[in-house]
Amino acid sequence: MTLSSFSSHELDFIDDDEFHEECGVVGIWTTQDAASLTALGLHALQHRGQEASGIVTYDGNQFHTHRGLGLVGEVFDDPRVIASLPGGMGIGHNRYATTGETQLRNVQPLYGDFEFGGFAVAHNGNLTNAQLLKQSLVRRGCLFQSSTDSEVFIHLIAISLYSNVIDRFIDAIKQVQGAYSLVALSKDMLIAARDPLGVRPLILGKLPYSQDENSWVVASETCALSSMGADFVRDIEPGEVIIIDHDGVRSIHPFADNTSSRFCIFEYVYFARPDSVIENKSVYMARKKIGAELAKESHIEADVVVPVPDSGVPAAIGYAEASNIPFELGIIRSHYIGRTFIEPTDQIRNLGVKLKHATNRAVINGKRVILIDDSIVRGTTSKKIVEMVRAAGATEVHLRIASPPTQHSCFYGIDTPAEEKLLAHTHSIDEMCKLIGADSLGFVSADGLYRALQEDKRNNQNPQYCDACFTGDYPIPLTDHDMQLVKSK
């Protein structure tokens, strides 16, 4: 039974108390086997989106595309699928929906035929003025085929009055607001771009083993390069547009007033894969340092430090090292629960955490336990895990969180609940602790999080990262959201 056999509600019944990844993008230029390499890159970026996957290639004469619902291994499991995607140039996309429902029509890359030829685009992020632009585009006669905000790019390029592809592309990105890392493919070039604040990651790499010295890769994270045997070159800069064609790589900076970066701090906390290096920082080492800061700020005497796997592991190691308390895998995670044939009844929903996690009683029984997790969303999972650890014989359970309280929704490409459903938005830390059932609850401070990322503290006048989910300080206007608030009054 495959992913497409289930509704999104059924698939989410175990994970409805977690933040979900955004999307992952890959682009390949002039190799002999772009589709296979793109699929390898998407597989490495599977953590960024598990709902759907797609690849578009160009063979010098025509474009080829294959998209499907499911994991990369499900969508591209048949060798005949890869064989149907010939060409040395390609882009790919893993999707987790932040806008638009889970349907094939919303799976990227999106493709369109223009007067200058075919054009495909894949987008990681979220546009905050997509609805406003869509209303204007529909009035001009544009027909939308999907409900995803990413299709706005296609229509803006289509109606642009500029003559060449690059000028049309720049015309389009100058009209959008929000967070975006884009890869796009025409018959002549591969384009990569980040929004002016660089909220979402995007990196440039090179394929050293290719027969063509002009062989390049762009991807959301460096872990994708490793899977393709590519070398890291550099991060694509905030507001930068990279153009790769038969003449090589060139860079354009169309946003003259771009002076700062507000990279998503939650990439370091949770989203990026631990072996990735983003903005010159090892994600794994950053998480260990966050754990060390957490130990400095809210330490308590205990017998064992236990991570909530998998995202809590590096922070728990850092906490254990800083506090000189033994680190143990007191909770074991099953990696095979994502596809279940069990009908999600209320009883099964209540067992969801137990299906995904099991306690290791040998290292918990009779111990004072410090549990380390990356964040608290609704709190239901945290409550069940605390109950499981107590049932395994823990005498005390102290919950420590490797991020500040998440009090606000994200509008830049991370799927978060509405604010009223975020536990930290409606409850104090003491109230949260009581509701979850822990003996104590502590979060790393915003300054502690910044110190772990090699900053002295958060600069409140000019924050170094986007941390809106913790602070409510949104660096990009929330045009569509604000319009909805006005309409609801």
Short mmCIF file of C-alpha atoms in Angstrom, two decimals:
data_model
loop_
_atom_site.label_atom_id
_atom_site.label_comp_id
_atom_site.label_asym_id
_atom_site.label_seq_id
_atom_site.Cartn_x
_atom_site.Cartn_y
_atom_site.Cartn_z
CA MET A 1 0.00 0.00 0.00
CA THR A 2 1.48 3.36 -1.01
CA LEU A 3 1.23 6.89 0.26
CA SER A 4 -1.44 7.75 -2.28
CA SER A 5 -3.71 5.13 -0.66
CA PHE A 6 -4.09 7.27 2.46
CA SER A 7 -5.62 10.66 3.10
CA SER A 8 -3.30 13.33 4.52
CA HIS A 9 -5.34 13.20 7.73
CA GLU A 10 -4.68 9.50 8.14
CA LEU A 11 -0.97 9.91 7.45
CA ASP A 12 -0.60 12.72 9.95
CA PHE A 13 -2.33 11.11 12.90
CA ILE A 14 0.98 10.14 14.51
CA ASP A 15 2.88 13.33 13.59
CA ASP A 16 0.28 16.02 14.25
CA ASP A 17 2.29 17.38 17.19
CA GLU A 18 5.47 18.06 15.25
CA PHE A 19 6.70 20.84 13.03
CA HIS A 20 6.85 19.57 9.48
CA GLU A 21 9.58 20.22 6.99
CA GLU A 22 9.18 22.65 4.14
CA CYS A 23 10.54 21.40 0.82
CA GLY A 24 13.82 20.43 -0.78
CA VAL A 25 15.15 21.44 -4.21
CA VAL A 26 17.93 20.16 -6.47
CA GLY A 27 19.28 21.40 -9.80
CA ILE A 28 21.79 19.71 -12.14
CA TRP A 29 23.59 21.23 -15.14
CA THR A 30 25.32 19.32 -17.96
CA THR A 31 25.96 15.81 -16.74
CA GLN A 32 25.30 12.60 -18.59
CA ASP A 33 22.61 11.43 -16.18
CA ALA A 34 20.80 14.38 -14.63
CA ALA A 35 17.71 12.40 -13.58
CA SER A 36 19.62 9.80 -11.55
CA LEU A 37 21.72 12.43 -9.83
CA THR A 38 18.69 14.56 -9.10
CA ALA A 39 16.91 11.56 -7.57
CA LEU A 40 19.97 10.87 -5.38
CA GLY A 41 19.94 14.49 -4.21
CA LEU A 42 16.23 14.38 -3.48
CA HIS A 43 16.68 11.17 -1.51
CA ALA A 44 19.24 12.93 0.70
CA LEU A 45 16.75 15.77 1.16
CA GLN A 46 13.84 13.46 1.99
CA HIS A 47 13.66 14.91 5.51
CA ARG A 48 12.51 18.23 4.02
CA GLY A 49 9.35 16.80 2.49
CA GLN A 50 7.67 13.41 2.30
CA GLU A 51 4.38 14.08 0.54
CA ALA A 52 5.49 14.17 -3.07
CA SER A 53 8.46 14.31 -5.39
CA GLY A 54 9.12 15.33 -8.99
CA ILE A 55 11.86 15.77 -11.60
CA VAL A 56 11.99 17.72 -14.88
CA THR A 57 14.88 17.18 -17.34
CA TYR A 58 15.90 18.65 -20.70
CA ASP A 59 17.75 16.59 -23.32
CA GLY A 60 18.60 19.37 -25.78
CA ASN A 61 15.40 18.93 -27.76
CA GLN A 62 12.51 18.58 -25.33
CA PHE A 63 11.56 18.56 -21.67
CA HIS A 64 10.61 15.44 -19.75
CA THR A 65 8.78 15.28 -16.44
CA HIS A 66 7.70 12.77 -13.84
CA ARG A 67 5.90 13.66 -10.62
CA GLY A 68 4.15 11.58 -8.03
CA LEU A 69 2.77 11.38 -4.52
CA GLY A 70 5.01 9.63 -2.03
CA LEU A 71 8.63 9.32 -1.04
CA VAL A 72 11.45 9.59 -3.56
CA GLY A 73 11.96 5.83 -3.42
CA GLU A 74 8.30 5.28 -4.21
CA VAL A 75 7.99 7.82 -7.02
CA PHE A 76 11.25 6.82 -8.73
CA ASP A 77 11.51 3.15 -7.75
CA ASP A 78 11.07 1.84 -11.31
CA PRO A 79 14.24 2.13 -13.48
CA ARG A 80 11.98 2.81 -16.44
CA VAL A 81 10.91 6.07 -14.81
CA ILE A 82 14.49 7.35 -14.66
CA ALA A 83 15.05 6.09 -18.21
CA SER A 84 12.08 8.21 -19.32
CA LEU A 85 13.87 11.34 -18.10
CA PRO A 86 16.86 11.69 -20.45
CA GLY A 87 19.08 14.73 -20.57
CA GLY A 88 22.00 16.41 -18.89
CA MET A 89 20.01 19.15 -17.20
CA GLY A 90 17.34 18.74 -14.56
CA ILE A 91 15.64 20.08 -11.46
CA GLY A 92 13.85 18.21 -8.71
CA HIS A 93 11.61 18.89 -5.74
CA ASN A 94 10.48 17.18 -2.53
CA ARG A 95 7.23 18.55 -1.18
CA TYR A 96 5.68 19.03 2.18
CA ALA A 97 2.61 21.19 1.67
CA THR A 98 2.50 24.55 3.41
CA THR A 99 0.03 25.91 0.88
CA GLY A 100 -2.31 23.89 -1.30
CA GLU A 101 -3.67 20.43 -0.63
CA THR A 102 -1.84 17.18 -1.34
CA GLN A 103 -2.84 16.48 -4.93
CA LEU A 104 -0.82 15.62 -8.01
CA ARG A 105 -1.60 19.01 -9.55
CA ASN A 106 0.36 20.66 -6.72
CA VAL A 107 3.46 18.49 -7.07
CA GLN A 108 6.54 20.32 -8.29
CA PRO A 109 8.50 21.15 -10.36
CA LEU A 110 5.83 23.19 -12.12
CA TYR A 111 6.22 23.43 -15.89
CA GLY A 112 4.93 25.78 -18.56
CA ASP A 113 5.41 26.41 -22.29
CA PHE A 114 6.27 30.03 -23.04
CA GLU A 115 7.03 31.92 -26.24
CA PHE A 116 10.73 31.46 -25.43
CA GLY A 117 10.28 27.72 -24.84
CA GLY A 118 9.71 25.44 -21.89
CA PHE A 119 10.33 26.58 -18.34
CA ALA A 120 10.18 24.63 -15.07
CA VAL A 121 10.44 25.92 -11.50
CA ALA A 122 10.74 24.35 -8.04
CA HIS A 123 10.29 26.38 -4.85
CA ASN A 124 11.18 25.95 -1.19
CA GLY A 125 9.51 28.52 1.05
CA ASN A 126 6.27 30.42 1.19
CA LEU A 127 5.08 33.64 -0.44
CA THR A 128 3.30 36.05 1.89
CA ASN A 129 1.58 38.02 -0.88
CA ALA A 130 0.65 35.07 -3.11
CA GLN A 131 -3.11 35.53 -2.75
CA LEU A 132 -2.93 39.21 -3.55
CA LEU A 133 -0.83 38.50 -6.64
CA LYS A 134 -3.08 35.63 -7.65
CA GLN A 135 -6.18 37.85 -7.52
CA SER A 136 -4.45 40.34 -9.80
CA LEU A 137 -3.24 37.64 -12.18
CA VAL A 138 -6.67 36.01 -12.43
CA ARG A 139 -8.20 39.40 -13.29
CA ARG A 140 -5.65 39.60 -16.12
CA GLY A 141 -6.83 36.25 -17.48
CA CYS A 142 -4.28 33.85 -15.97
CA LEU A 143 -5.65 30.36 -15.38
CA PHE A 144 -4.18 28.61 -12.33
CA GLN A 145 -3.81 24.86 -12.55
CA SER A 146 -2.78 24.29 -8.92
CA SER A 147 -3.53 25.73 -5.50
CA THR A 148 0.12 26.16 -4.52
CA ASP A 149 1.63 29.63 -4.15
CA SER A 150 4.60 28.55 -6.28
CA GLU A 151 2.50 28.79 -9.46
CA VAL A 152 2.53 32.56 -9.06
CA PHE A 153 6.12 32.54 -10.37
CA ILE A 154 5.02 30.83 -13.59
CA HIS A 155 2.32 33.40 -14.35
CA LEU A 156 4.45 36.41 -13.44
CA ILE A 157 7.11 35.19 -15.86
CA ALA A 158 4.46 34.53 -18.53
CA ILE A 159 3.01 38.05 -18.46
CA SER A 160 6.31 39.87 -18.07
CA LEU A 161 7.00 42.37 -20.85
CA TYR A 162 10.74 41.74 -20.80
CA SER A 163 12.19 39.88 -23.77
CA ASN A 164 14.64 37.35 -22.27
CA VAL A 165 14.29 34.65 -19.64
CA ILE A 166 16.54 36.21 -17.01
CA ASP A 167 14.89 39.61 -17.14
CA ARG A 168 11.44 37.97 -16.91
CA PHE A 169 12.60 35.87 -13.94
CA ILE A 170 13.99 38.90 -12.11
CA ASP A 171 10.83 40.86 -12.91
CA ALA A 172 8.84 38.05 -11.25
CA ILE A 173 10.89 37.72 -8.06
CA LYS A 174 10.85 41.47 -7.54
CA GLN A 175 7.05 41.33 -7.27
CA VAL A 176 6.82 38.58 -4.67
CA GLN A 177 7.18 38.83 -0.91
CA GLY A 178 8.14 35.97 1.35
CA ALA A 179 10.77 33.27 1.63
CA TYR A 180 11.99 31.43 -1.41
CA SER A 181 14.85 29.30 -2.59
CA LEU A 182 14.21 28.62 -6.26
CA VAL A 183 15.66 26.41 -8.95
CA ALA A 184 14.41 26.90 -12.50
CA LEU A 185 15.26 25.31 -15.84
CA SER A 186 14.94 26.61 -19.40
CA LYS A 187 16.40 25.10 -22.56
CA ASP A 188 19.44 27.35 -22.24
CA MET A 189 20.14 27.67 -18.53
CA LEU A 190 19.69 26.60 -14.92
CA ILE A 191 18.69 29.42 -12.55
CA ALA A 192 18.95 29.44 -8.76
CA ALA A 193 17.81 32.25 -6.47
CA ARG A 194 17.27 33.13 -2.81
CA ASP A 195 14.99 35.79 -1.38
CA PRO A 196 16.63 39.07 -0.27
CA LEU A 197 16.83 37.98 3.39
CA GLY A 198 17.98 34.43 2.62
CA VAL A 199 15.41 32.84 4.91
CA ARG A 200 15.62 29.40 3.29
CA PRO A 201 18.93 27.67 2.46
CA LEU A 202 20.44 27.09 -1.00
CA ILE A 203 23.98 26.05 -1.91
CA LEU A 204 26.16 25.69 -5.01
CA GLY A 205 28.27 22.61 -5.71
CA LYS A 206 30.39 21.10 -8.48
CA LEU A 207 30.61 17.62 -9.96
CA PRO A 208 34.36 16.94 -10.22
CA TYR A 209 34.09 13.55 -11.89
CA SER A 210 31.93 14.62 -14.84
CA GLN A 211 33.43 14.58 -18.33
CA ASP A 212 32.17 18.13 -18.68
CA GLU A 213 34.15 20.57 -16.53
CA ASN A 214 31.13 22.86 -16.57
CA SER A 215 28.99 20.54 -14.40
CA TRP A 216 27.22 22.13 -11.46
CA VAL A 217 24.73 21.34 -8.71
CA VAL A 218 22.43 23.53 -6.65
CA ALA A 219 20.60 22.08 -3.65
CA SER A 220 18.88 22.99 -0.41
CA GLU A 221 21.60 21.42 1.77
CA THR A 222 25.15 20.11 1.55
CA CYS A 223 23.98 16.60 2.47
CA ALA A 224 22.57 16.37 -1.08
CA LEU A 225 26.04 17.02 -2.50
CA SER A 226 27.49 14.12 -0.55
CA SER A 227 24.99 11.70 -2.04
CA MET A 228 25.94 12.82 -5.57
CA GLY A 229 29.70 12.89 -5.00
CA ALA A 230 29.72 16.65 -5.59
CA ASP A 231 31.97 19.20 -3.95
CA PHE A 232 30.66 22.16 -1.98
CA VAL A 233 31.50 25.52 -3.56
CA ARG A 234 29.58 28.07 -1.49
CA ASP A 235 26.24 29.20 -0.12
CA ILE A 236 24.18 31.16 -2.60
CA GLU A 237 23.88 34.60 -1.04
CA PRO A 238 20.63 36.24 0.11
CA GLY A 239 19.10 38.08 -2.81
CA GLU A 240 21.48 36.47 -5.30
CA VAL A 241 20.48 34.97 -8.65
CA ILE A 242 22.86 32.35 -10.07
CA ILE A 243 22.76 31.60 -13.81
CA ILE A 244 24.44 28.45 -15.10
CA ASP A 245 24.73 27.95 -18.85
CA HIS A 246 27.22 26.70 -21.41
CA ASP A 247 29.50 29.64 -20.59
CA GLY A 248 29.73 28.71 -16.91
CA VAL A 249 28.38 30.35 -13.75
CA ARG A 250 27.53 33.99 -13.32
CA SER A 251 25.93 35.93 -10.50
CA ILE A 252 23.39 38.74 -10.42
CA HIS A 253 22.30 40.79 -7.42
CA PRO A 254 19.01 42.39 -8.52
CA PHE A 255 18.08 43.71 -5.05
CA ALA A 256 20.28 46.78 -4.65
CA ASP A 257 19.04 47.54 -1.14
CA ASN A 258 19.80 44.02 0.14
CA THR A 259 22.03 44.64 3.17
CA SER A 260 21.14 41.97 5.72
CA SER A 261 20.40 38.28 6.18
CA ARG A 262 17.67 36.69 8.27
CA PHE A 263 18.33 32.99 7.79
CA CYS A 264 15.78 30.71 9.49
CA ILE A 265 17.21 29.84 12.90
CA PHE A 266 14.98 26.76 13.13
CA GLU A 267 17.02 25.11 10.38
CA TYR A 268 19.76 24.71 13.00
CA VAL A 269 17.34 23.61 15.70
CA TYR A 270 15.45 20.95 13.76
CA PHE A 271 14.95 21.06 10.00
CA ALA A 272 18.35 20.66 8.38
CA ARG A 273 19.98 17.24 8.37
CA PRO A 274 22.66 17.04 11.09
CA ASP A 275 25.47 16.30 8.62
CA SER A 276 24.75 19.44 6.58
CA VAL A 277 26.83 22.60 6.77
CA ILE A 278 24.75 25.74 6.31
CA GLU A 279 26.00 29.33 6.33
CA ASN A 280 29.47 27.96 7.26
CA LYS A 281 28.11 26.23 10.37
CA SER A 282 27.91 22.51 11.04
CA VAL A 283 24.31 21.74 11.93
CA TYR A 284 25.41 18.89 14.19
CA MET A 285 27.90 21.01 16.12
CA ALA A 286 25.35 23.84 16.40
CA ARG A 287 22.85 21.47 18.01
CA LYS A 288 25.47 20.18 20.44
CA LYS A 289 26.27 23.77 21.43
CA ILE A 290 22.58 24.50 21.91
CA GLY A 291 22.45 21.56 24.30
CA ALA A 292 25.47 22.88 26.18
CA GLU A 293 23.82 26.31 26.52
CA LEU A 294 20.66 24.59 27.76
CA ALA A 295 22.69 22.84 30.46
CA LYS A 296 24.23 26.15 31.55
CA GLU A 297 20.91 27.94 31.72
CA SER A 298 18.54 25.39 33.26
CA HIS A 299 20.58 22.55 34.73
CA ILE A 300 19.12 20.25 37.36
CA GLU A 301 20.64 17.31 39.20
CA ALA A 302 19.80 13.98 37.58
CA ASP A 303 21.19 10.54 36.81
CA VAL A 304 20.83 10.30 33.04
CA VAL A 305 20.30 12.52 29.97
CA VAL A 306 17.92 10.98 27.42
CA PRO A 307 17.13 12.44 23.98
CA VAL A 308 13.76 12.31 22.29
CA PRO A 309 14.94 10.79 19.00
CA ASP A 310 16.01 11.64 16.48
CA SER A 311 16.18 15.43 16.50
CA GLY A 312 16.98 15.69 20.22
CA VAL A 313 20.12 13.53 20.03
CA PRO A 314 22.86 16.11 19.27
CA ALA A 315 21.50 18.59 21.83
CA ALA A 316 21.32 15.82 24.44
CA ILE A 317 24.96 14.92 23.76
CA GLY A 318 25.91 18.57 24.25
CA TYR A 319 23.85 18.77 27.44
CA ALA A 320 25.40 15.58 28.84
CA GLU A 321 28.96 16.72 28.09
CA ALA A 322 28.37 20.15 29.66
CA SER A 323 26.69 18.73 32.77
CA ASN A 324 28.84 15.59 33.23
CA ILE A 325 25.70 13.44 33.38
CA PRO A 326 25.71 10.17 31.43
CA PHE A 327 24.02 10.18 28.02
CA GLU A 328 21.82 7.17 27.31
CA LEU A 329 19.40 6.16 24.57
CA GLY A 330 16.46 5.75 26.89
CA ILE A 331 13.93 6.08 24.06
CA ILE A 332 14.18 4.03 20.89
CA ARG A 333 12.47 5.27 17.76
CA SER A 334 10.92 3.06 15.09
CA HIS A 335 11.76 4.35 11.60
CA TYR A 336 9.16 2.19 9.91
CA ILE A 337 5.91 3.60 11.27
CA GLY A 338 5.41 6.24 8.58
CA ARG A 339 3.23 3.94 6.46
CA THR A 340 0.73 1.98 8.54
CA PHE A 341 -2.09 -0.28 7.46
CA ILE A 342 -3.82 0.24 10.82
CA GLU A 343 -7.05 2.20 10.65
CA PRO A 344 -6.42 5.41 12.68
CA THR A 345 -9.19 5.02 15.25
CA ASP A 346 -9.17 7.09 18.45
CA GLN A 347 -7.56 4.19 20.30
CA ILE A 348 -4.79 3.87 17.72
CA ARG A 349 -4.25 7.64 17.76
CA ASN A 350 -3.70 7.40 21.51
CA LEU A 351 -1.13 4.69 20.87
CA GLY A 352 0.55 6.72 18.12
CA VAL A 353 3.52 7.81 20.22
CA LYS A 354 4.07 4.25 21.43
CA LEU A 355 4.06 3.02 17.84
CA LYS A 356 6.78 5.54 17.05
CA HIS A 357 8.77 5.46 20.32
CA ALA A 358 9.61 2.75 22.85
CA THR A 359 11.33 3.20 26.20
CA ASN A 360 14.57 1.44 27.08
CA ARG A 361 13.68 0.46 30.64
CA ALA A 362 17.18 -0.78 31.47
CA VAL A 363 18.61 2.75 31.45
CA ILE A 364 15.53 4.56 32.87
CA ASN A 365 14.23 2.45 35.74
CA GLY A 366 14.96 4.03 39.10
CA LYS A 367 16.69 7.05 37.54
CA ARG A 368 16.17 10.80 37.59
CA VAL A 369 15.84 11.53 33.89
CA ILE A 370 16.49 14.71 31.90
CA LEU A 371 14.59 14.47 28.61
CA ILE A 372 15.93 16.61 25.74
CA ASP A 373 13.69 17.55 22.81
CA ASP A 374 14.00 20.19 20.08
CA SER A 375 10.65 21.94 20.56
CA ILE A 376 7.11 21.77 21.92
CA VAL A 377 4.23 22.36 19.51
CA ARG A 378 0.83 21.35 20.90
CA GLY A 379 2.34 19.43 23.81
CA THR A 380 0.42 16.20 23.32
CA THR A 381 3.48 14.21 22.24
CA SER A 382 5.59 15.62 25.09
CA LYS A 383 2.92 14.60 27.57
CA LYS A 384 2.77 11.04 26.26
CA ILE A 385 6.56 10.67 26.21
CA VAL A 386 6.80 11.88 29.81
CA GLU A 387 4.12 9.33 30.74
CA MET A 388 6.06 6.58 28.94
CA VAL A 389 9.29 7.45 30.74
CA ARG A 390 7.53 7.43 34.12
CA ALA A 391 5.94 4.08 33.26
CA ALA A 392 9.43 2.74 32.54
CA GLY A 393 10.38 3.44 36.15
CA ALA A 394 11.84 6.94 36.14
CA THR A 395 11.68 8.54 39.59
CA GLU A 396 11.80 12.07 38.15
CA VAL A 397 11.33 13.43 34.64
CA HIS A 398 12.75 16.85 33.78
CA LEU A 399 11.99 18.11 30.28
CA ARG A 400 14.49 20.46 28.58
CA ILE A 401 13.85 22.02 25.19
CA ALA A 402 16.65 23.02 22.77
CA SER A 403 14.80 26.10 21.52
CA PRO A 404 12.85 28.97 23.08
CA PRO A 405 9.08 28.56 23.52
CA THR A 406 7.35 28.48 20.12
CA GLN A 407 4.66 31.10 20.53
CA HIS A 408 4.01 32.20 16.95
CA SER A 409 3.16 30.63 13.59
CA CYS A 410 5.59 30.56 10.68
CA PHE A 411 4.51 32.13 7.38
CA TYR A 412 7.77 31.51 5.53
CA GLY A 413 7.55 27.87 4.52
CA ILE A 414 7.30 25.79 7.70
CA ASP A 415 4.02 24.05 8.40
CA THR A 416 3.00 25.22 11.87
CA PRO A 417 -0.39 25.26 13.59
CA ALA A 418 -2.33 28.45 14.15
CA GLU A 419 -1.07 30.42 17.14
CA GLU A 420 -3.99 29.46 19.35
CA LYS A 421 -2.97 25.81 18.94
CA LEU A 422 0.63 26.39 20.02
CA LEU A 423 0.93 25.44 23.68
CA ALA A 424 3.47 28.17 24.46
CA HIS A 425 1.18 30.82 22.97
CA THR A 426 -1.62 30.07 25.40
CA HIS A 427 0.23 28.82 28.50
CA SER A 428 3.03 29.95 30.79
CA ILE A 429 6.03 27.64 31.26
CA ASP A 430 4.68 26.56 34.67
CA GLU A 431 1.29 25.81 33.13
CA MET A 432 2.94 23.87 30.32
CA CYS A 433 4.97 21.85 32.81
CA LYS A 434 1.86 20.93 34.77
CA LEU A 435 -0.10 20.01 31.65
CA ILE A 436 2.73 17.85 30.27
CA GLY A 437 3.28 16.21 33.64
CA ALA A 438 7.02 16.79 33.99
CA ASP A 439 8.74 17.54 37.29
CA SER A 440 10.31 20.61 35.68
CA LEU A 441 10.41 22.26 32.26
CA GLY A 442 13.09 24.52 30.80
CA PHE A 443 13.80 26.11 27.43
CA VAL A 444 17.01 27.55 26.07
CA SER A 445 16.77 31.36 25.94
CA ALA A 446 16.89 33.32 22.71
CA ASP A 447 20.29 34.70 23.73
CA GLY A 448 21.47 31.18 24.55
CA LEU A 449 20.38 29.99 21.14
CA TYR A 450 22.26 32.87 19.50
CA ARG A 451 25.38 32.16 21.58
CA ALA A 452 25.31 28.55 20.37
CA LEU A 453 25.38 29.93 16.83
CA GLN A 454 28.48 32.00 17.63
CA GLU A 455 26.70 35.27 18.30
CA ASP A 456 27.09 37.12 21.61
CA LYS A 457 23.32 37.42 21.93
CA ARG A 458 20.27 38.41 19.93
CA ASN A 459 20.61 41.93 18.56
CA ASN A 460 17.08 43.21 19.16
CA GLN A 461 17.60 46.20 16.87
CA ASN A 462 18.99 44.11 14.02
CA PRO A 463 18.39 40.37 14.61
CA GLN A 464 20.86 38.09 12.86
CA TYR A 465 18.31 35.35 12.09
CA CYS A 466 14.62 34.92 11.40
CA ASP A 467 13.27 33.79 14.78
CA ALA A 468 9.68 34.90 14.34
CA CYS A 469 8.30 31.60 15.64
CA PHE A 470 9.86 32.45 19.02
CA THR A 471 9.69 36.25 19.11
CA GLY A 472 6.86 37.29 16.76
CA ASP A 473 9.36 39.52 14.93
CA TYR A 474 8.40 38.89 11.30
CA PRO A 475 11.06 40.34 8.95
CA ILE A 476 8.91 40.09 5.79
CA PRO A 477 5.44 41.66 5.52
CA LEU A 478 2.54 39.24 6.02
CA THR A 479 0.38 40.78 3.31
CA ASP A 480 -2.09 37.93 2.75
CA HIS A 481 -2.40 37.19 6.47
CA ASP A 482 -3.05 40.83 7.32
CA MET A 483 -5.68 41.04 4.56
CA GLN A 484 -7.46 38.03 6.04
CA LEU A 485 -7.43 39.63 9.50
CA VAL A 486 -9.00 42.78 8.07
CA LYS A 487 -11.69 40.77 6.28
CA SER A 488 -12.52 38.79 9.42
CA LYS A 489 -13.19 41.94 11.46
#
